[in-house]
């Protein structure tokens, strides 16, 4: 076999192998991001206008998250938060609007205690999406009701739903889902 024939066979084969490796790498990355972010993956694809832009954004979130020093809470601090949550729930009976605002503040405080920057709503959503993608919709729904409540446009049933949503994220951040 001549050298030119070997080159004609080897070069396209190498190109195909490289393309296959790149494709498999992209599929693996996409699978990882879908698992990591859950419903947030599709939301980001829509918001960013395509998969590649969304995957760059989600990868950037992961890199940002790696810089955080997320810590477990001591039993004493965890108990204090559980007590604070109970207080917020009890206040709901007399002042549902205030209780929802306090629930939002408690979740933000818990995030900071755990090591999240908690810098504004969109920053919190971005930072929570890395480890709490499955619970993020609860946070979004609760926040929406809280905003409507501050404008005087939320019903008591809306506020009750917001408390349920805040509790889902609160328990996940606290590490007590289905627990206390």
mmCIF file of C-alpha atoms in Angstrom:
data_model
loop_
_atom_site.group_PDB
_atom_site.id
_atom_site.type_symbol
_atom_site.label_atom_id
_atom_site.label_comp_id
_atom_site.label_asym_id
_atom_site.label_seq_id
_atom_site.Cartn_x
_atom_site.Cartn_y
_atom_site.Cartn_z
ATOM 1 C CA UNK A 1 0.000 0.000 0.000
ATOM 2 C CA UNK A 2 1.350 3.404 -0.901
ATOM 3 C CA UNK A 3 1.959 6.213 1.548
ATOM 4 C CA UNK A 4 -0.674 8.411 -0.046
ATOM 5 C CA UNK A 5 -3.270 5.628 0.294
ATOM 6 C CA UNK A 6 -2.370 5.168 3.983
ATOM 7 C CA UNK A 7 -2.668 8.905 4.568
ATOM 8 C CA UNK A 8 -6.002 8.932 2.732
ATOM 9 C CA UNK A 9 -7.254 6.238 5.117
ATOM 10 C CA UNK A 10 -5.644 7.388 8.373
ATOM 11 C CA UNK A 11 -6.447 11.129 8.243
ATOM 12 C CA UNK A 12 -10.220 10.730 7.771
ATOM 13 C CA UNK A 13 -10.223 7.961 10.392
ATOM 14 C CA UNK A 14 -8.502 10.241 12.903
ATOM 15 C CA UNK A 15 -10.907 13.071 12.074
ATOM 16 C CA UNK A 16 -13.882 10.737 12.595
ATOM 17 C CA UNK A 17 -12.430 9.502 15.901
ATOM 18 C CA UNK A 18 -11.849 13.054 17.109
ATOM 19 C CA UNK A 19 -15.378 14.081 16.103
ATOM 20 C CA UNK A 20 -16.761 11.018 17.865
ATOM 21 C CA UNK A 21 -14.765 11.798 21.024
ATOM 22 C CA UNK A 22 -15.961 15.413 21.010
ATOM 23 C CA UNK A 23 -19.560 14.294 20.475
ATOM 24 C CA UNK A 24 -19.387 11.758 23.294
ATOM 25 C CA UNK A 25 -17.802 14.339 25.559
ATOM 26 C CA UNK A 26 -20.608 16.806 24.815
ATOM 27 C CA UNK A 27 -23.251 14.139 25.454
ATOM 28 C CA UNK A 28 -21.608 13.192 28.728
ATOM 29 C CA UNK A 29 -21.441 16.837 29.791
ATOM 30 C CA UNK A 30 -25.089 17.376 28.802
ATOM 31 C CA UNK A 31 -26.159 14.278 30.771
ATOM 32 C CA UNK A 32 -24.208 15.500 33.806
ATOM 33 C CA UNK A 33 -25.758 18.971 33.622
ATOM 34 C CA UNK A 34 -29.274 17.559 33.194
ATOM 35 C CA UNK A 35 -28.802 15.368 36.278
ATOM 36 C CA UNK A 36 -27.160 18.116 38.310
ATOM 37 C CA UNK A 37 -29.634 20.884 37.529
ATOM 38 C CA UNK A 38 -32.847 18.960 36.932
ATOM 39 C CA UNK A 39 -35.654 21.226 35.640
ATOM 40 C CA UNK A 40 -33.273 24.191 35.786
ATOM 41 C CA UNK A 41 -31.446 22.769 32.749
ATOM 42 C CA UNK A 42 -34.484 23.201 30.478
ATOM 43 C CA UNK A 43 -35.314 26.577 31.993
ATOM 44 C CA UNK A 44 -31.774 27.784 31.280
ATOM 45 C CA UNK A 45 -31.840 26.420 27.715
ATOM 46 C CA UNK A 46 -34.967 28.468 27.121
ATOM 47 C CA UNK A 47 -33.606 31.577 28.842
ATOM 48 C CA UNK A 48 -30.237 31.435 27.078
ATOM 49 C CA UNK A 49 -31.719 30.627 23.666
ATOM 50 C CA UNK A 50 -29.969 27.311 23.097
ATOM 51 C CA UNK A 51 -28.187 24.337 24.574
ATOM 52 C CA UNK A 52 -24.607 25.503 24.095
ATOM 53 C CA UNK A 53 -25.186 28.884 25.729
ATOM 54 C CA UNK A 54 -27.162 27.244 28.539
ATOM 55 C CA UNK A 55 -24.480 24.648 29.126
ATOM 56 C CA UNK A 56 -21.821 27.351 29.308
ATOM 57 C CA UNK A 57 -23.965 29.213 31.851
ATOM 58 C CA UNK A 58 -24.597 26.111 33.938
ATOM 59 C CA UNK A 59 -20.935 25.150 33.839
ATOM 60 C CA UNK A 60 -20.053 28.679 35.005
ATOM 61 C CA UNK A 61 -22.501 28.250 37.897
ATOM 62 C CA UNK A 62 -20.775 25.010 38.871
ATOM 63 C CA UNK A 63 -17.374 26.698 38.815
ATOM 64 C CA UNK A 64 -18.672 29.617 40.905
ATOM 65 C CA UNK A 65 -20.237 27.154 43.345
ATOM 66 C CA UNK A 66 -16.923 25.310 43.777
ATOM 67 C CA UNK A 67 -15.473 28.484 45.295
ATOM 68 C CA UNK A 68 -18.110 28.517 48.051
ATOM 69 C CA UNK A 69 -17.317 27.007 51.393
ATOM 70 C CA UNK A 70 -20.637 25.261 51.965
ATOM 71 C CA UNK A 71 -20.706 23.851 55.462
ATOM 72 C CA UNK A 72 -22.896 21.572 57.491
ATOM 73 C CA UNK A 73 -24.653 23.100 60.448
ATOM 74 C CA UNK A 74 -23.942 22.058 63.987
ATOM 75 C CA UNK A 75 -26.862 20.405 65.793
ATOM 76 C CA UNK A 76 -27.270 23.518 67.970
ATOM 77 C CA UNK A 77 -27.498 25.881 64.995
ATOM 78 C CA UNK A 78 -29.827 23.480 63.169
ATOM 79 C CA UNK A 79 -32.091 23.369 66.246
ATOM 80 C CA UNK A 80 -32.114 27.160 66.414
ATOM 81 C CA UNK A 81 -33.260 27.349 62.786
ATOM 82 C CA UNK A 82 -35.947 24.729 63.403
ATOM 83 C CA UNK A 83 -37.173 26.827 66.346
ATOM 84 C CA UNK A 84 -37.101 30.004 64.217
ATOM 85 C CA UNK A 85 -39.097 28.252 61.485
ATOM 86 C CA UNK A 86 -41.727 27.177 64.014
ATOM 87 C CA UNK A 87 -42.006 30.793 65.185
ATOM 88 C CA UNK A 88 -42.549 31.956 61.605
ATOM 89 C CA UNK A 89 -45.237 29.311 61.080
ATOM 90 C CA UNK A 90 -47.017 30.356 64.276
ATOM 91 C CA UNK A 91 -47.012 33.987 63.151
ATOM 92 C CA UNK A 92 -48.746 32.932 59.942
ATOM 93 C CA UNK A 93 -52.058 32.598 61.813
ATOM 94 C CA UNK A 94 -52.154 36.268 62.794
ATOM 95 C CA UNK A 95 -50.058 37.888 60.052
ATOM 96 C CA UNK A 96 -49.718 35.699 56.953
ATOM 97 C CA UNK A 97 -48.086 38.439 54.852
ATOM 98 C CA UNK A 98 -45.459 39.133 57.494
ATOM 99 C CA UNK A 99 -44.821 35.434 58.035
ATOM 100 C CA UNK A 100 -44.122 34.888 54.331
ATOM 101 C CA UNK A 101 -41.660 37.789 54.334
ATOM 102 C CA UNK A 102 -40.014 36.377 57.458
ATOM 103 C CA UNK A 103 -39.826 32.927 55.843
ATOM 104 C CA UNK A 104 -37.975 34.491 52.898
ATOM 105 C CA UNK A 105 -35.606 36.259 55.275
ATOM 106 C CA UNK A 106 -35.041 33.050 57.256
ATOM 107 C CA UNK A 107 -34.183 31.113 54.086
ATOM 108 C CA UNK A 108 -31.731 33.866 53.074
ATOM 109 C CA UNK A 109 -30.149 33.840 56.534
ATOM 110 C CA UNK A 110 -29.836 30.051 56.425
ATOM 111 C CA UNK A 111 -28.165 30.272 53.021
ATOM 112 C CA UNK A 112 -25.587 32.718 54.369
ATOM 113 C CA UNK A 113 -25.014 30.516 57.423
ATOM 114 C CA UNK A 114 -24.352 27.538 55.151
ATOM 115 C CA UNK A 115 -21.858 29.556 53.071
ATOM 116 C CA UNK A 116 -23.883 30.814 50.109
ATOM 117 C CA UNK A 117 -23.373 34.476 49.177
ATOM 118 C CA UNK A 118 -27.175 35.081 49.164
ATOM 119 C CA UNK A 119 -26.723 38.234 47.106
ATOM 120 C CA UNK A 120 -30.167 39.154 45.814
ATOM 121 C CA UNK A 121 -32.912 36.933 44.507
ATOM 122 C CA UNK A 122 -31.411 36.164 41.081
ATOM 123 C CA UNK A 123 -28.031 35.469 42.684
ATOM 124 C CA UNK A 124 -29.634 33.120 45.197
ATOM 125 C CA UNK A 125 -31.465 31.286 42.409
ATOM 126 C CA UNK A 126 -28.242 30.954 40.410
ATOM 127 C CA UNK A 127 -26.283 29.705 43.416
ATOM 128 C CA UNK A 128 -28.965 27.332 44.677
ATOM 129 C CA UNK A 129 -29.430 25.789 41.238
ATOM 130 C CA UNK A 130 -26.182 23.823 41.475
ATOM 131 C CA UNK A 131 -27.097 21.664 44.472
ATOM 132 C CA UNK A 132 -30.806 22.341 44.851
ATOM 133 C CA UNK A 133 -32.110 22.310 41.278
ATOM 134 C CA UNK A 134 -35.011 20.032 42.179
ATOM 135 C CA UNK A 135 -36.214 22.414 44.913
ATOM 136 C CA UNK A 136 -35.648 25.638 43.022
ATOM 137 C CA UNK A 137 -39.184 25.767 41.637
ATOM 138 C CA UNK A 138 -40.447 25.886 45.224
ATOM 139 C CA UNK A 139 -38.248 28.906 45.861
ATOM 140 C CA UNK A 140 -39.366 30.653 42.685
ATOM 141 C CA UNK A 141 -43.046 30.068 43.482
ATOM 142 C CA UNK A 142 -42.644 31.284 47.067
ATOM 143 C CA UNK A 143 -40.729 34.365 45.970
ATOM 144 C CA UNK A 144 -43.388 35.241 43.383
ATOM 145 C CA UNK A 145 -46.104 35.102 46.034
ATOM 146 C CA UNK A 146 -43.947 37.141 48.427
ATOM 147 C CA UNK A 147 -43.556 39.873 45.804
ATOM 148 C CA UNK A 148 -47.296 39.837 45.083
ATOM 149 C CA UNK A 149 -47.974 39.954 48.823
ATOM 150 C CA UNK A 150 -45.798 43.036 49.207
ATOM 151 C CA UNK A 151 -47.954 44.641 46.505
ATOM 152 C CA UNK A 152 -51.134 43.596 48.356
ATOM 153 C CA UNK A 153 -52.130 41.136 45.611
ATOM 154 C CA UNK A 154 -51.824 37.722 47.296
ATOM 155 C CA UNK A 155 -54.659 35.754 48.829
ATOM 156 C CA UNK A 156 -54.344 33.879 52.109
ATOM 157 C CA UNK A 157 -54.306 30.637 50.120
ATOM 158 C CA UNK A 158 -51.434 32.001 47.981
ATOM 159 C CA UNK A 159 -49.558 32.863 51.170
ATOM 160 C CA UNK A 160 -50.200 29.404 52.614
ATOM 161 C CA UNK A 161 -48.778 27.883 49.426
ATOM 162 C CA UNK A 162 -45.733 30.147 49.672
ATOM 163 C CA UNK A 163 -45.060 28.881 53.187
ATOM 164 C CA UNK A 164 -45.179 25.293 51.913
ATOM 165 C CA UNK A 165 -42.745 26.204 49.133
ATOM 166 C CA UNK A 166 -40.377 28.024 51.491
ATOM 167 C CA UNK A 167 -40.504 25.072 53.874
ATOM 168 C CA UNK A 168 -39.411 22.664 51.100
ATOM 169 C CA UNK A 169 -36.289 24.717 50.391
ATOM 170 C CA UNK A 170 -35.709 25.457 54.080
ATOM 171 C CA UNK A 171 -35.753 21.756 54.960
ATOM 172 C CA UNK A 172 -33.456 20.880 52.087
ATOM 173 C CA UNK A 173 -30.963 23.577 53.087
ATOM 174 C CA UNK A 174 -31.218 22.470 56.689
ATOM 175 C CA UNK A 175 -30.858 18.829 55.730
ATOM 176 C CA UNK A 176 -34.083 17.686 57.408
ATOM 177 C CA UNK A 177 -36.389 16.740 54.493
ATOM 178 C CA UNK A 178 -39.199 14.776 55.986
ATOM 179 C CA UNK A 179 -37.443 15.000 59.336
ATOM 180 C CA UNK A 180 -38.412 17.396 62.077
#
